[in-house]
mmCIF file of C-alpha atoms in Angstrom:
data_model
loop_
_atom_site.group_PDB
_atom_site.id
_atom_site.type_symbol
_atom_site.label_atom_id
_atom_site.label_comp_id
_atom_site.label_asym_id
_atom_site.label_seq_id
_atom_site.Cartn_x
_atom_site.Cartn_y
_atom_site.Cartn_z
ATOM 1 C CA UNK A 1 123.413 68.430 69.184
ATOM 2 C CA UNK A 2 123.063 67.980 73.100
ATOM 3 C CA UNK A 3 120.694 65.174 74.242
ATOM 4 C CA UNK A 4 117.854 66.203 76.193
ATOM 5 C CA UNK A 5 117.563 65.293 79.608
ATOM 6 C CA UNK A 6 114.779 62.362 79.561
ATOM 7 C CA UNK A 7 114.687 62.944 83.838
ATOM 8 C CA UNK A 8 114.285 66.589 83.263
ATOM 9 C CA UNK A 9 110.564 67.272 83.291
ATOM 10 C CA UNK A 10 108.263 70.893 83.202
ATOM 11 C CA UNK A 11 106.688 70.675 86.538
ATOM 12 C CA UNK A 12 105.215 74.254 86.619
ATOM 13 C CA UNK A 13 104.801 76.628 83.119
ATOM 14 C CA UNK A 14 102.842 79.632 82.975
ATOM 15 C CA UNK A 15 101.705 79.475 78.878
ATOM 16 C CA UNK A 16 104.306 82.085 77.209
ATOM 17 C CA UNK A 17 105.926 83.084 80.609
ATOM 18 C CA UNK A 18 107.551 80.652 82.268
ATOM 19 C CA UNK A 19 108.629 76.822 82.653
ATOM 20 C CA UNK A 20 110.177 75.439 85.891
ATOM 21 C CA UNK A 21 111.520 72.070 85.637
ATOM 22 C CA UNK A 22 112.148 69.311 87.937
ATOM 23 C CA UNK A 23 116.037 69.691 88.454
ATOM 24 C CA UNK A 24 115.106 73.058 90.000
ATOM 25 C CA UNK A 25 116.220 74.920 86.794
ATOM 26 C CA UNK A 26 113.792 77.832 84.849
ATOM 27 C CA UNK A 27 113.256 78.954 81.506
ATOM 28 C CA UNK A 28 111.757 82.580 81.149
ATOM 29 C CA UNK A 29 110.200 82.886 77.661
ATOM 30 C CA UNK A 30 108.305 85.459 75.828
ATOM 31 C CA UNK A 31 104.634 84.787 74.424
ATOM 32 C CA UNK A 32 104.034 85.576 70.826
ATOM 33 C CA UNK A 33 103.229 89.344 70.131
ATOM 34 C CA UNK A 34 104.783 90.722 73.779
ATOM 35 C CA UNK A 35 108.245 91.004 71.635
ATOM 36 C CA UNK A 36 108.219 94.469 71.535
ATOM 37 C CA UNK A 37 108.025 94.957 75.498
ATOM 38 C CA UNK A 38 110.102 92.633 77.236
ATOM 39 C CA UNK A 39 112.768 93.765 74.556
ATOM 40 C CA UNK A 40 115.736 95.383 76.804
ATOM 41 C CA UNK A 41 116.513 99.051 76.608
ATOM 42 C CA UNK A 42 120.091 99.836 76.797
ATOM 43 C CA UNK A 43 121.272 102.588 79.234
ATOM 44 C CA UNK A 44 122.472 105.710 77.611
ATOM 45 C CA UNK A 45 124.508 109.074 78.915
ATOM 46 C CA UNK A 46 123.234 111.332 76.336
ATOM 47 C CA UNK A 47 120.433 112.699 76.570
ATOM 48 C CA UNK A 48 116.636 111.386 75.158
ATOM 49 C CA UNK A 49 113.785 113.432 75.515
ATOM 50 C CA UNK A 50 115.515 115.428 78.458
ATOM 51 C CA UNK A 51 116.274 112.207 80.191
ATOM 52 C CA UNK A 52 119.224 109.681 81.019
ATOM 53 C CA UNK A 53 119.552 105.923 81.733
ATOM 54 C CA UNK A 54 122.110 104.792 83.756
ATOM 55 C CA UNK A 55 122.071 100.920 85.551
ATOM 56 C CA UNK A 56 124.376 100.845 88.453
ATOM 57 C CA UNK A 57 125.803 97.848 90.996
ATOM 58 C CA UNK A 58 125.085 99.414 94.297
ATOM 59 C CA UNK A 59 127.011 98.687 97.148
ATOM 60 C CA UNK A 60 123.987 96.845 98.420
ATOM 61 C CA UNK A 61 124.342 93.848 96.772
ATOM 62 C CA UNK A 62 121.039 95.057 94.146
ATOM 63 C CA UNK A 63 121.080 96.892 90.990
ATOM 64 C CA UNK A 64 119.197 99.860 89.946
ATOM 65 C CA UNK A 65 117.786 101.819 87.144
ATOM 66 C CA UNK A 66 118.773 105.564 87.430
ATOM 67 C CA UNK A 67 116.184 107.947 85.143
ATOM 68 C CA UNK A 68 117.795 111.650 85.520
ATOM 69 C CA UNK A 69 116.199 114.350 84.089
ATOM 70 C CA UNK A 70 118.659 116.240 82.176
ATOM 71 C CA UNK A 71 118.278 119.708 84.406
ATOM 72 C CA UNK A 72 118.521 118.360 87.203
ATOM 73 C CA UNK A 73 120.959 119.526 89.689
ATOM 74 C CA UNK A 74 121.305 122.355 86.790
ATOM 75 C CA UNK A 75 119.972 125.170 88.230
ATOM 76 C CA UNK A 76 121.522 127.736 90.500
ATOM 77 C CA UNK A 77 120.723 127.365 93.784
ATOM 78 C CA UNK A 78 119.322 123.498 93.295
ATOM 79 C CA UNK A 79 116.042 123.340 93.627
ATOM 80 C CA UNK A 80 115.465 119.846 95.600
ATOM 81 C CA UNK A 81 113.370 117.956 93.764
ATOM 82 C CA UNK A 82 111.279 114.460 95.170
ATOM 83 C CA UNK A 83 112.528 111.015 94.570
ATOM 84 C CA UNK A 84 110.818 108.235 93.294
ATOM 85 C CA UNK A 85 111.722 104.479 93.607
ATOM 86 C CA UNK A 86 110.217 101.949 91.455
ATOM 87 C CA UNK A 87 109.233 98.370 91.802
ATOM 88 C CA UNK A 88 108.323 96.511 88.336
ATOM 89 C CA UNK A 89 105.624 93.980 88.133
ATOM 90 C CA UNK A 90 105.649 90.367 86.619
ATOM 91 C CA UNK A 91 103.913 88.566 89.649
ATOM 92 C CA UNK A 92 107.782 88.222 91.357
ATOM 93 C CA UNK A 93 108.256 86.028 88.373
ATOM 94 C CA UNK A 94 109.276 87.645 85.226
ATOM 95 C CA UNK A 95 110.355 90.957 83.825
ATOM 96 C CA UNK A 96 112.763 93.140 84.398
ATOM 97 C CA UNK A 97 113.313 96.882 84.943
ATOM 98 C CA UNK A 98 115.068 97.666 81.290
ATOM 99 C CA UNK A 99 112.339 95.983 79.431
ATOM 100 C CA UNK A 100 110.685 98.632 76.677
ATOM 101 C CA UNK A 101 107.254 97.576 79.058
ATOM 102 C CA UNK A 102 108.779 100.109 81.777
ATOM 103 C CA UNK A 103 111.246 102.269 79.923
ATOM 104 C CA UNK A 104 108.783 103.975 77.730
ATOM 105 C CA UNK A 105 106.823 105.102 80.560
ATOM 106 C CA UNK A 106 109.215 105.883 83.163
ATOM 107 C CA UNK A 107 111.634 108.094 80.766
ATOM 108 C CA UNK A 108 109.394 110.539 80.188
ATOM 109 C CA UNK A 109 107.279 110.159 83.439
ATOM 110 C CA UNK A 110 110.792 111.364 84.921
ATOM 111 C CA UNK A 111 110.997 114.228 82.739
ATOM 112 C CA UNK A 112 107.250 115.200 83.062
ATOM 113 C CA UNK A 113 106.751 114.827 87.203
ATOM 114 C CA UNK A 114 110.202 117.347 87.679
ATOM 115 C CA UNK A 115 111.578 114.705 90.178
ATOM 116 C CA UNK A 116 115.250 114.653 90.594
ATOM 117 C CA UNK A 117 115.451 111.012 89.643
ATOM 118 C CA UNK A 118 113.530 107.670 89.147
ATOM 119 C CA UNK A 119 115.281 104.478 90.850
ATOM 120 C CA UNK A 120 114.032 101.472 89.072
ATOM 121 C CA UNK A 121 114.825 98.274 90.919
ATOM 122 C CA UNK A 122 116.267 95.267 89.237
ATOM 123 C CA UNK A 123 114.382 92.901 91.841
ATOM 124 C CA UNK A 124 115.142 89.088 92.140
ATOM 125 C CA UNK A 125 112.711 86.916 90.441
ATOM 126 C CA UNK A 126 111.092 83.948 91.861
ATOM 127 C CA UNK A 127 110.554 81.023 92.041
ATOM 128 C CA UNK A 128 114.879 81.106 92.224
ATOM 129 C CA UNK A 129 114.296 83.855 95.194
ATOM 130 C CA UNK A 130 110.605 83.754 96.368
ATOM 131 C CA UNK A 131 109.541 86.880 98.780
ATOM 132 C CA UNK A 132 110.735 88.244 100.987
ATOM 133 C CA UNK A 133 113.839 88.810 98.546
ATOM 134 C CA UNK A 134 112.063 91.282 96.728
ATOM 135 C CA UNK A 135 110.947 92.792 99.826
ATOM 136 C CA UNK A 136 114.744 93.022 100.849
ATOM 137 C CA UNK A 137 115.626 94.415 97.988
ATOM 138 C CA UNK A 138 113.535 97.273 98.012
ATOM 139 C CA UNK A 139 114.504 98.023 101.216
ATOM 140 C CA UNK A 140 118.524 97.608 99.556
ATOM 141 C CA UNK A 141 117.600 100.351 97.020
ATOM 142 C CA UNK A 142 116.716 102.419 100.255
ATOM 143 C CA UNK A 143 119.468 102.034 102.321
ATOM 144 C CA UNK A 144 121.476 103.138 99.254
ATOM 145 C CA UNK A 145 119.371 105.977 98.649
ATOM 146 C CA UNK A 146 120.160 106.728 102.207
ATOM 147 C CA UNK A 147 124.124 106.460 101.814
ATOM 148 C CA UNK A 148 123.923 108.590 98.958
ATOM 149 C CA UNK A 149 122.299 111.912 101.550
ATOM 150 C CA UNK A 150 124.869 111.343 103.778
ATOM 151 C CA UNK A 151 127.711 111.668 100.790
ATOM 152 C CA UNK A 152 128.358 108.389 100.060
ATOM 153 C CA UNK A 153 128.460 106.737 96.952
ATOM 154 C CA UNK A 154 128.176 103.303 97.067
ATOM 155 C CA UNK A 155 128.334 102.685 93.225
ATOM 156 C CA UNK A 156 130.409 100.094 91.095
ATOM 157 C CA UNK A 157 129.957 101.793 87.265
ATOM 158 C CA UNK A 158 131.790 103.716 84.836
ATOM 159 C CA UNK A 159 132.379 107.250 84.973
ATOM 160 C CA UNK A 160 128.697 108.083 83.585
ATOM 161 C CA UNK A 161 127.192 106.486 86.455
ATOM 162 C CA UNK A 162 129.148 108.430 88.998
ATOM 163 C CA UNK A 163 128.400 111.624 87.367
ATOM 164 C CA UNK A 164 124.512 111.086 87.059
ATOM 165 C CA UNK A 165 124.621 109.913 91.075
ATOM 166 C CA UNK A 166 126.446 113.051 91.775
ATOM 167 C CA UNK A 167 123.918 114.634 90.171
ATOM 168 C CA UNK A 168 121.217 113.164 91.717
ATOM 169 C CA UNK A 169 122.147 113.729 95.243
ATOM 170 C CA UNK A 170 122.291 117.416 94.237
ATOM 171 C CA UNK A 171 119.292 117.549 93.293
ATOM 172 C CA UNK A 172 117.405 115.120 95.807
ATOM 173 C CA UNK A 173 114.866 116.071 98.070
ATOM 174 C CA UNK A 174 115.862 113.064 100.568
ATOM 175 C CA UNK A 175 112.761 113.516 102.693
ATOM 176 C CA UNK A 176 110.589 113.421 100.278
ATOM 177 C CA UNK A 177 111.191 109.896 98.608
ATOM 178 C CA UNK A 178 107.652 108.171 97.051
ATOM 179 C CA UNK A 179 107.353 104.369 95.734
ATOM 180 C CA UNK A 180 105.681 103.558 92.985
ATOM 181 C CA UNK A 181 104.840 99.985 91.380
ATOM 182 C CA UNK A 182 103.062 98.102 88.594
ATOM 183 C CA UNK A 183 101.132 95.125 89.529
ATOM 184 C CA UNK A 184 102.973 93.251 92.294
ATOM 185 C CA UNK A 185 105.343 96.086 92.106
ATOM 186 C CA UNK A 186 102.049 97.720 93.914
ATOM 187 C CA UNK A 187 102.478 94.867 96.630
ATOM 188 C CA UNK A 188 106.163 95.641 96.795
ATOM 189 C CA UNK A 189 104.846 99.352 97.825
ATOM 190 C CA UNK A 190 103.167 98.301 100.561
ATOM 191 C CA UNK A 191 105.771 95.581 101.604
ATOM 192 C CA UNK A 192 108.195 97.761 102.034
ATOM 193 C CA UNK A 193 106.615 101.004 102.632
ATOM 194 C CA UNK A 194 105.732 98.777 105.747
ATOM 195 C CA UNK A 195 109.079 97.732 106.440
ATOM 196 C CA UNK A 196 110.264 101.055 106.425
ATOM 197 C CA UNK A 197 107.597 102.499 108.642
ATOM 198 C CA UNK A 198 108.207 98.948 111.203
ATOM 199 C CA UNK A 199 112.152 100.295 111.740
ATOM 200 C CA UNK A 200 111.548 104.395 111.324
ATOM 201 C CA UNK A 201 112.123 104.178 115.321
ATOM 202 C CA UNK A 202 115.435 102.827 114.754
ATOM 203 C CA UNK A 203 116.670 106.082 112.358
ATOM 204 C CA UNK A 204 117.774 103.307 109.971
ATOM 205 C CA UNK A 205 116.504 105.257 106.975
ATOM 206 C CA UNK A 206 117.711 109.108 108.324
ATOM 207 C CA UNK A 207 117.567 111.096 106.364
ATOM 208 C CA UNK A 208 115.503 109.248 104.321
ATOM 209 C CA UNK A 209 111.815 109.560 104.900
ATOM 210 C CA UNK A 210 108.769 107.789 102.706
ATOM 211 C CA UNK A 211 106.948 110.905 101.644
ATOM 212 C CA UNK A 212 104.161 108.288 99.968
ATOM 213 C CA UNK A 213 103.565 105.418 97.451
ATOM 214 C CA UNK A 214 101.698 104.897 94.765
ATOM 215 C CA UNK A 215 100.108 101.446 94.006
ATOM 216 C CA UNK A 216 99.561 100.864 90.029
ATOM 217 C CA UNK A 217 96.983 98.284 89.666
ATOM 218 C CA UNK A 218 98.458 95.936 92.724
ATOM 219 C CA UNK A 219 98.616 92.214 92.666
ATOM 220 C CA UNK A 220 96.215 91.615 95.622
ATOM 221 C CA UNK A 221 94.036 88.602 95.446
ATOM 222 C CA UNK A 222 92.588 85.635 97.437
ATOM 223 C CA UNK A 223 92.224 81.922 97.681
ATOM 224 C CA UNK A 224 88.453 82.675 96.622
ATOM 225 C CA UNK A 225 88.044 83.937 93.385
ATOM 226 C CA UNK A 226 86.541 87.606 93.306
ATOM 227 C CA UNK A 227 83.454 88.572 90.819
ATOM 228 C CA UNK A 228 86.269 90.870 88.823
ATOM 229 C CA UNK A 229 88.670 87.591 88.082
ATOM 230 C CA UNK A 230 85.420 85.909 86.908
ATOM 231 C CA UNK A 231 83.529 88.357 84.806
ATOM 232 C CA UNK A 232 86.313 90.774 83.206
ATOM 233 C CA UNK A 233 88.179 89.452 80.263
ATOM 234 C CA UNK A 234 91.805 88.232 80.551
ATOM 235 C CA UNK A 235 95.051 90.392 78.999
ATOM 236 C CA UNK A 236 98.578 89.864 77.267
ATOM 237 C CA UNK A 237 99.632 91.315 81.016
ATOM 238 C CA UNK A 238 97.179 89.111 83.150
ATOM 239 C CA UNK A 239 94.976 85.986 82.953
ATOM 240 C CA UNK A 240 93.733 84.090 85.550
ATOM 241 C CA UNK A 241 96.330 81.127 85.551
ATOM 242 C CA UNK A 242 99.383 83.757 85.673
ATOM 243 C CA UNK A 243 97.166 85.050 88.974
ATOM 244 C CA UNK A 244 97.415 81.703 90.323
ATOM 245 C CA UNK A 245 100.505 80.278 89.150
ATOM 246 C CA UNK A 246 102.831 83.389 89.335
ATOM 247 C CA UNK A 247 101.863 84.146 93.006
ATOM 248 C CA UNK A 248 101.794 80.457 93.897
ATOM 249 C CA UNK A 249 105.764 80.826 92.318
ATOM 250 C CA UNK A 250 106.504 83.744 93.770
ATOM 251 C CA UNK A 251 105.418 83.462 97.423
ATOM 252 C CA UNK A 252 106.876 81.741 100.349
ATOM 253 C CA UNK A 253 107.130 78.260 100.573
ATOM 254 C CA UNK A 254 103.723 76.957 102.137
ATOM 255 C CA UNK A 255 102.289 80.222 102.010
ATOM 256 C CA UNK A 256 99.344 81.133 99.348
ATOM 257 C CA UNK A 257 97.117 84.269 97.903
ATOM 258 C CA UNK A 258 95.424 84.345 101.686
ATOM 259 C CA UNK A 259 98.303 86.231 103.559
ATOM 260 C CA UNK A 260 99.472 89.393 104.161
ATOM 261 C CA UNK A 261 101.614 89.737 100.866
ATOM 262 C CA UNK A 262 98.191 89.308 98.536
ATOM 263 C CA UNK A 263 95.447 89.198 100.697
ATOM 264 C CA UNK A 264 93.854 92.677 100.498
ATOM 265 C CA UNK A 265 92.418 92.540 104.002
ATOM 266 C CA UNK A 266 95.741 90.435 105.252
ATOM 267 C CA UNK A 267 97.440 93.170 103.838
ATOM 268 C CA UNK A 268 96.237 95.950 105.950
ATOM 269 C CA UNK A 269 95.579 93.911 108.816
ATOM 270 C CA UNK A 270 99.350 93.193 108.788
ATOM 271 C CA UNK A 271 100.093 97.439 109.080
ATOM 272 C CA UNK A 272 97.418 98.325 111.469
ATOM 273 C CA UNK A 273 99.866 99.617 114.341
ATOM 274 C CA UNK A 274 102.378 100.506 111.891
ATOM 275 C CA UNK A 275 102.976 104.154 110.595
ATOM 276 C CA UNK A 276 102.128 104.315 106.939
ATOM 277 C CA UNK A 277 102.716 107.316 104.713
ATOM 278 C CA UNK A 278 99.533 107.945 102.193
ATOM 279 C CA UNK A 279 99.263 106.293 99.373
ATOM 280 C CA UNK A 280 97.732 106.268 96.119
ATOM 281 C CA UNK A 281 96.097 103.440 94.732
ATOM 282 C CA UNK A 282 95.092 102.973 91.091
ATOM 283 C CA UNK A 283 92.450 100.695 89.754
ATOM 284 C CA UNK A 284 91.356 100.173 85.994
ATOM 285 C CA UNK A 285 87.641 99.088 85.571
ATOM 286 C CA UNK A 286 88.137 95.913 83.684
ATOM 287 C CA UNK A 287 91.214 94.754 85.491
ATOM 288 C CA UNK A 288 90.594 91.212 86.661
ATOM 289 C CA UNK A 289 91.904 92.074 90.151
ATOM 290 C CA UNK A 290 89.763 95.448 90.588
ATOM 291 C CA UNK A 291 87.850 94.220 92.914
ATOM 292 C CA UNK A 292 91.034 92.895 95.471
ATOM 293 C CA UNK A 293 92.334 96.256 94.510
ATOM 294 C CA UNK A 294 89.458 98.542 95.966
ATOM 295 C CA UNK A 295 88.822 96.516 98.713
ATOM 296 C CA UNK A 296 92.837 96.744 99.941
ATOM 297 C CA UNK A 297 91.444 100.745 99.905
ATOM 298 C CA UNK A 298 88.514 100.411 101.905
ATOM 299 C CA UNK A 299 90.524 97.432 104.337
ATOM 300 C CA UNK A 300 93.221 100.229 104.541
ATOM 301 C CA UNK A 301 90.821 103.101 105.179
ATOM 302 C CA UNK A 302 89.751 101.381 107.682
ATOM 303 C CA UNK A 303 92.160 100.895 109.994
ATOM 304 C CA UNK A 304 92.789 104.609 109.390
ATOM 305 C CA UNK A 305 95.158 104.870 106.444
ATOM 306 C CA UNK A 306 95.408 107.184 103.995
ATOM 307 C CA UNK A 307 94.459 105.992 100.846
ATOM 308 C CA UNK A 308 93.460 108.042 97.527
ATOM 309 C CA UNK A 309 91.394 105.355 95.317
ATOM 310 C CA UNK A 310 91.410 106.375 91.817
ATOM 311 C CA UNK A 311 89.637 104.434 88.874
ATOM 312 C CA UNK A 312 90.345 104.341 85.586
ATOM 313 C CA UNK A 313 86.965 104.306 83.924
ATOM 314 C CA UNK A 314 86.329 102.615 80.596
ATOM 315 C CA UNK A 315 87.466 99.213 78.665
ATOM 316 C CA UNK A 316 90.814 99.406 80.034
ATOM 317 C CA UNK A 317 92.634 96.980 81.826
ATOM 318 C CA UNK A 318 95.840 95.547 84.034
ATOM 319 C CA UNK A 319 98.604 98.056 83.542
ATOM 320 C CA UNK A 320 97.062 99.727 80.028
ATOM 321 C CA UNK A 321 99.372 102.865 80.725
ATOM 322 C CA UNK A 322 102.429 100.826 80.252
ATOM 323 C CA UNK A 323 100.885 99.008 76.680
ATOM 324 C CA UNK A 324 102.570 101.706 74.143
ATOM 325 C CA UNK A 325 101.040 100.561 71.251
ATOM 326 C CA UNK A 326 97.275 101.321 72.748
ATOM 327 C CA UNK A 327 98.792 104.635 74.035
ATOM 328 C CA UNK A 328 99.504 105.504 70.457
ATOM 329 C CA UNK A 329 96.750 104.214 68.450
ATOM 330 C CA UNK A 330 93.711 104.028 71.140
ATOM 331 C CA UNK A 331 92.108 107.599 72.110
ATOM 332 C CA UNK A 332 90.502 105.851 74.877
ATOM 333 C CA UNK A 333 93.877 104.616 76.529
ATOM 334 C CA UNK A 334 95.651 107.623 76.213
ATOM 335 C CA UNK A 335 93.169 109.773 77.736
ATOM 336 C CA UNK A 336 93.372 107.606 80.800
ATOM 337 C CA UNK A 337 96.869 107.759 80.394
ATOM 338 C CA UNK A 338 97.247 111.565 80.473
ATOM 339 C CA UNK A 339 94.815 111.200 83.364
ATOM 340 C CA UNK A 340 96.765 108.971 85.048
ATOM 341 C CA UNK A 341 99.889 110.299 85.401
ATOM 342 C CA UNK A 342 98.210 113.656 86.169
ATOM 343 C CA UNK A 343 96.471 112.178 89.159
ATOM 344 C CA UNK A 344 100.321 110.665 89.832
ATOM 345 C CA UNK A 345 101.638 114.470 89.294
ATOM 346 C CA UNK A 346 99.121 116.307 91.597
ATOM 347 C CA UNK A 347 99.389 113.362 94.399
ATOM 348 C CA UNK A 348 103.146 114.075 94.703
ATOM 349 C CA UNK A 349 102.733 117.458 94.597
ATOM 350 C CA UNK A 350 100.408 117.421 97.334
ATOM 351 C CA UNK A 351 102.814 115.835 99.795
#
């Protein structure tokens, strides 16, 4: 049996999350009962409940999740259908997009929304790459979204993976592309909805064009500790130290919660001559960070914005849609569920 290192030492841990240890290296774990969620779905070509899974190397240098709906690109002419590109949460930190956390919602959220496709990023975690690489990689899954309207293909799989981006593009409304992410994910929305709007001068994106985004229960917070982090109880998904220590991890070196990446008014300060497409921002009442999250609406609103604020009312809390077990068992959690993705359904058929 291999000695342990007596110089190697835990200098950061997040309890059941995460331990970062003095020669630089990390060790991702999984707290006791969250089994079930961070448990990796496989992709597969046949279909489940009208959808398929396909992970493919880009030629972007980042890797995405691919959910097709099975008619898509089936009907005669095509009917172009909107795109949606996903960001998963896990405060920068931890998770990933095959976990059963985000495949048990996003399968069937493909099927039911009739997009052509969801494009779930596999983002790089922190503290190994801290932000902006998230940010960049986001904007990677665009660019190849972008290569794929103008006929490229830009994909390293089997034959599966071809077919299903094939299919995709056939189906694709390109201008009508909409993020959507959990938690930070919801800070990657902004990010990179603002990145986008910073170079749409530049045609960098053309034909690509950010129809909207749709922030699920964002990761904004401060320095200064809002009445929501104090008075609403903590989660399996979120506690106050995984606030702290995950965006302390996951942010730029020297940089804390009072910036533009978690700040809620930094945030929108940050965009106020830039051209933003609406957004939709959902809250859950007993979310620690509701009250960061509503007043990111009102800073946005504002300066102008467009911003739909939408709250979950109830005991629910950070990310309860993606908790499958209170789906099924709770009445109270899948009503706000249904309601949920309804509000998601109507918003992107508005725009």
């Amino acid at each position: 049996m291999a000695q342990a290192d007596p110089n190697r030492t835990v200098v950061e841990e997040v309890a059941g999350w995460i331990r970062v240890y003095s020669d630089g290296s990390v060790e991702r774990l999984t707290p006791p009962g969250a089994e079930p969620f961070t448990a990796d779905v496989p992709p597969y070509a046949e279909p489940r409940g009208g959808v398929t899974v396909h992970d493919i190397t880009t030629g972007h240098g980042v890797n995405v999740r691919l959910y097709l709906p099975e008619a898509a690109g089936d009907q005669s002419p095509p009917r172009r259908r909107p795109v949606l590109v996903h960001f998963h949460g896990g405060g920068f930190c931890v998770s990933r997009s095959s976990w059963a956390l985000y495949h048990n919602f996003y399968a069937p959220l493909a099927a039911e929304l009739g997009v052509a496709g969801i494009v779930s990023v596999y983002l790089p975690l922190a503290p190994e790459h801290r932000l902006p690489a998230a940010i960049d990689a986001g904007h990677a899954a665009l660019l190849w979204i972008r290569d794929i309207a103008h006929g490229g293909s830009n994909v390293n799989g089997d034959e599966h993976s071809t077919a299903a981006v094939e299919r995709f593009r056939h189906a694709a409304d390109f201008s009508r592309v909409f993020l959507i992410g959990d938690s930070s994910g919801g800070n990657l929305v902004h990010l990179v909805a603002a990145r986008a709007g910073e170079e749409e001068k530049l045609g960098v994106l053309h034909p690509v064009k950010l129809a909207g985004g749709v922030l699920l229960h964002p990761g904004f917070a401060r320095e200064q500790k809002s009445r929501s982090e104090l008075e609403n109880p903590p989660s399996l998904f979120l506690t106050p130290e995984m606030i702290d220590k995950l965006l302390a991890l996951g942010l730029p070196m020297g940089v804390n919660k009072d910036s533009p990446y978690a700040s809620p008014e930094l945030a929108a300060k940050a965009v106020a001559h830039v051209r933003m497409p609406p957004f939709l921002l959902m809250v859950a009442e007993k979310d620690l960070l509701h009250d960061p999250q509503v007043d990111y609406g009102k800073a946005m609103e504002h300066l102008g914005k467009k911003v739909e604020t939408v709250v979950s009312r109830g005991d629910v809390a950070h990310i309860f849609y993606l908790n499958f077990f209170a789906v099924q068992s709770d009445q109270l959690t899948a009503n706000r569920t249904k309601e949920l993705v309804h509000t998601i359904k109507c918003f992107i058929d508005r725009h």
